[in-house]
Coordinates of C-alpha atoms in Angstrom, one line a residue:
M570 CA -53.1 -100.6 72.2
K571 CA -51.4 -103.5 73.3
I572 CA -51.4 -106.8 70.7
T573 CA -51.4 -110.3 72.3
L574 CA -51.0 -113.3 70.7
V575 CA -52.4 -116.2 72.8
Q576 CA -51.3 -119.8 71.6
T577 CA -51.4 -123.2 72.7
G578 CA -48.3 -125.4 73.1
K579 CA -44.8 -124.7 72.3
T580 CA -43.3 -124.2 68.7
G581 CA -41.6 -127.4 67.8
E582 CA -40.0 -126.4 64.6
K583 CA -36.8 -124.5 65.1
Y584 CA -37.6 -122.6 61.5
I585 CA -41.0 -121.9 62.8
S586 CA -39.9 -120.2 66.0
D587 CA -37.2 -118.4 64.4
G588 CA -39.4 -116.9 61.7
V589 CA -42.0 -116.0 64.7
A590 CA -39.0 -114.5 66.5
E591 CA -38.2 -112.3 63.5
Y592 CA -41.3 -111.0 62.6
S593 CA -42.4 -110.2 66.3
A594 CA -39.1 -108.2 66.7
R595 CA -40.5 -106.3 63.4
I596 CA -44.0 -106.0 64.9
R597 CA -42.9 -104.5 68.1
K598 CA -41.2 -101.4 66.2
Y599 CA -44.9 -100.4 65.5
A600 CA -46.9 -101.4 68.5
P601 CA -46.4 -103.5 71.9
F602 CA -46.8 -107.1 71.1
E603 CA -46.4 -110.0 73.4
T604 CA -47.0 -113.9 73.2
I605 CA -48.5 -116.0 75.8
T606 CA -48.1 -119.7 75.0
I607 CA -50.3 -121.8 77.1
P608 CA -48.7 -125.2 78.1
D609 CA -49.5 -128.4 76.3
L610 CA -52.3 -130.4 77.8
R611 CA -51.0 -133.8 79.5
N612 CA -52.2 -137.2 78.9
T613 CA -54.0 -136.7 75.8
K614 CA -53.6 -140.0 74.0
N615 CA -56.8 -141.6 75.1
M616 CA -58.5 -138.0 75.5
P617 CA -61.5 -137.3 73.3
H618 CA -60.9 -134.1 71.2
D619 CA -64.1 -132.4 72.9
E620 CA -62.6 -132.8 76.1
Q621 CA -59.0 -131.3 74.6
R622 CA -60.9 -128.3 73.0
H623 CA -62.8 -127.6 76.3
K624 CA -59.6 -127.8 78.6
E625 CA -57.8 -125.5 76.3
G626 CA -60.5 -123.6 76.2
R627 CA -60.8 -122.7 79.7
Q628 CA -56.9 -122.0 79.7
I629 CA -57.2 -119.3 76.7
L630 CA -60.0 -117.9 78.5
Q631 CA -58.2 -117.2 81.7
M632 CA -55.5 -115.2 79.4
I633 CA -58.4 -113.1 78.3
L634 CA -59.5 -109.7 80.3
S635 CA -63.1 -108.3 80.4
D636 CA -62.3 -105.4 78.0
D637 CA -60.0 -107.1 75.7
F638 CA -61.0 -107.1 71.8
V639 CA -60.6 -111.4 71.0
I640 CA -60.0 -112.2 67.6
V641 CA -59.5 -116.0 67.0
L642 CA -57.7 -117.3 63.9
D643 CA -60.3 -120.2 62.6
D644 CA -60.5 -121.6 59.3
K645 CA -64.3 -120.9 59.1
G646 CA -63.5 -117.2 60.2
K647 CA -63.9 -114.1 57.9
E648 CA -61.4 -113.9 55.0
F649 CA -59.8 -110.3 54.3
T650 CA -57.3 -109.1 51.6
T651 CA -54.2 -107.6 53.4
K652 CA -55.7 -104.1 53.0
E653 CA -58.7 -105.1 54.3
F654 CA -57.1 -106.9 57.3
A655 CA -55.2 -103.3 57.6
S656 CA -58.2 -101.3 57.5
Q657 CA -59.9 -103.5 60.0
I658 CA -56.8 -103.4 62.5
E659 CA -57.1 -99.5 62.1
K660 CA -60.7 -99.9 63.4
I661 CA -59.9 -101.8 66.0
F662 CA -57.2 -99.3 67.4
L663 CA -60.0 -97.0 67.4
L664 CA -61.9 -98.5 70.0
S665 CA -61.4 -97.6 73.7
K666 CA -59.9 -101.2 74.4
K667 CA -56.5 -101.9 76.2
R668 CA -55.6 -105.0 74.2
M669 CA -56.1 -106.7 71.2
V670 CA -56.0 -110.4 71.7
F671 CA -55.4 -112.8 68.8
V672 CA -55.9 -116.5 69.8
I673 CA -54.5 -119.6 67.9
G674 CA -56.0 -122.7 69.0
G675 CA -54.7 -126.5 69.1
P676 CA -55.0 -129.0 66.7
W677 CA -58.5 -129.7 67.5
G678 CA -59.9 -126.2 67.3
F679 CA -61.5 -123.9 69.9
S680 CA -64.2 -124.8 72.5
A681 CA -67.5 -123.1 72.0
D682 CA -66.8 -120.9 74.8
V683 CA -63.9 -119.5 73.1
F684 CA -65.8 -118.6 69.9
T685 CA -68.7 -117.1 71.9
R686 CA -66.1 -114.4 73.8
A687 CA -64.7 -113.8 70.3
D688 CA -65.1 -110.4 69.0
L689 CA -64.0 -111.5 65.6
K690 CA -63.4 -114.8 63.9
I691 CA -60.8 -114.3 60.8
S692 CA -59.4 -116.9 58.5
L693 CA -55.7 -116.5 57.0
S694 CA -57.0 -118.8 54.2
R695 CA -59.5 -121.4 52.9
L696 CA -56.4 -124.0 52.8
T697 CA -55.6 -126.0 56.1
F698 CA -52.6 -125.4 57.8
S699 CA -51.0 -126.8 61.1
H700 CA -51.5 -124.6 64.2
Q701 CA -47.7 -124.2 64.2
M702 CA -47.5 -123.0 60.8
V703 CA -50.4 -120.5 61.3
R704 CA -48.1 -118.8 64.1
L705 CA -45.6 -117.9 61.4
L706 CA -48.1 -116.8 58.8
F707 CA -49.9 -114.9 61.3
A708 CA -47.0 -113.2 62.4
E709 CA -45.7 -112.4 58.6
Q710 CA -49.3 -111.0 58.1
L711 CA -49.7 -108.9 61.5
Y712 CA -46.2 -107.2 60.5
R713 CA -47.3 -106.9 56.7
V714 CA -50.6 -105.0 57.8
F715 CA -48.6 -102.5 60.2
T716 CA -46.5 -101.9 57.2
V717 CA -49.5 -101.0 55.0
I718 CA -50.9 -98.9 57.8
K719 CA -47.8 -97.0 57.9
G720 CA -47.2 -96.7 54.4
D721 CA -43.9 -98.8 54.1
P722 CA -42.6 -100.2 51.3
Y723 CA -42.8 -103.9 52.4
H724 CA -46.2 -104.6 50.8
H725 CA -46.4 -104.6 47.1
E726 CA -49.5 -104.5 45.1

């Protein structure tokens, strides 16, 4: 199964983009992995946050196929330990899906339509992180999950 990360907007900080690139390369040793970056919305200075969420949501949904297993990363989603997350990913791999799509929204979160389309909503933490930082934290955790699944020594407990 291919794993796709859909994210909104460019990664602005070099240390984040470098870290994400490093973990993405590591993930690709375990599974096909791609990142799709939806361009930033334009002229948002006076645009209400609900409208921004709605417009980003339409763009996100255009990247999702009908047979994808969609997981949104949201601070109100279900929390897992690393081992529980690894177990969940293994279960998803058993489904007859071609892609597992993780979605990181913009700074104002997701539209209702994206939440409705999601098969699973997960949280990396009850703490609040910027949508930029979530990219790096997610990439590291996905890599860690694969090392747990494969029994590699990266994860310690």
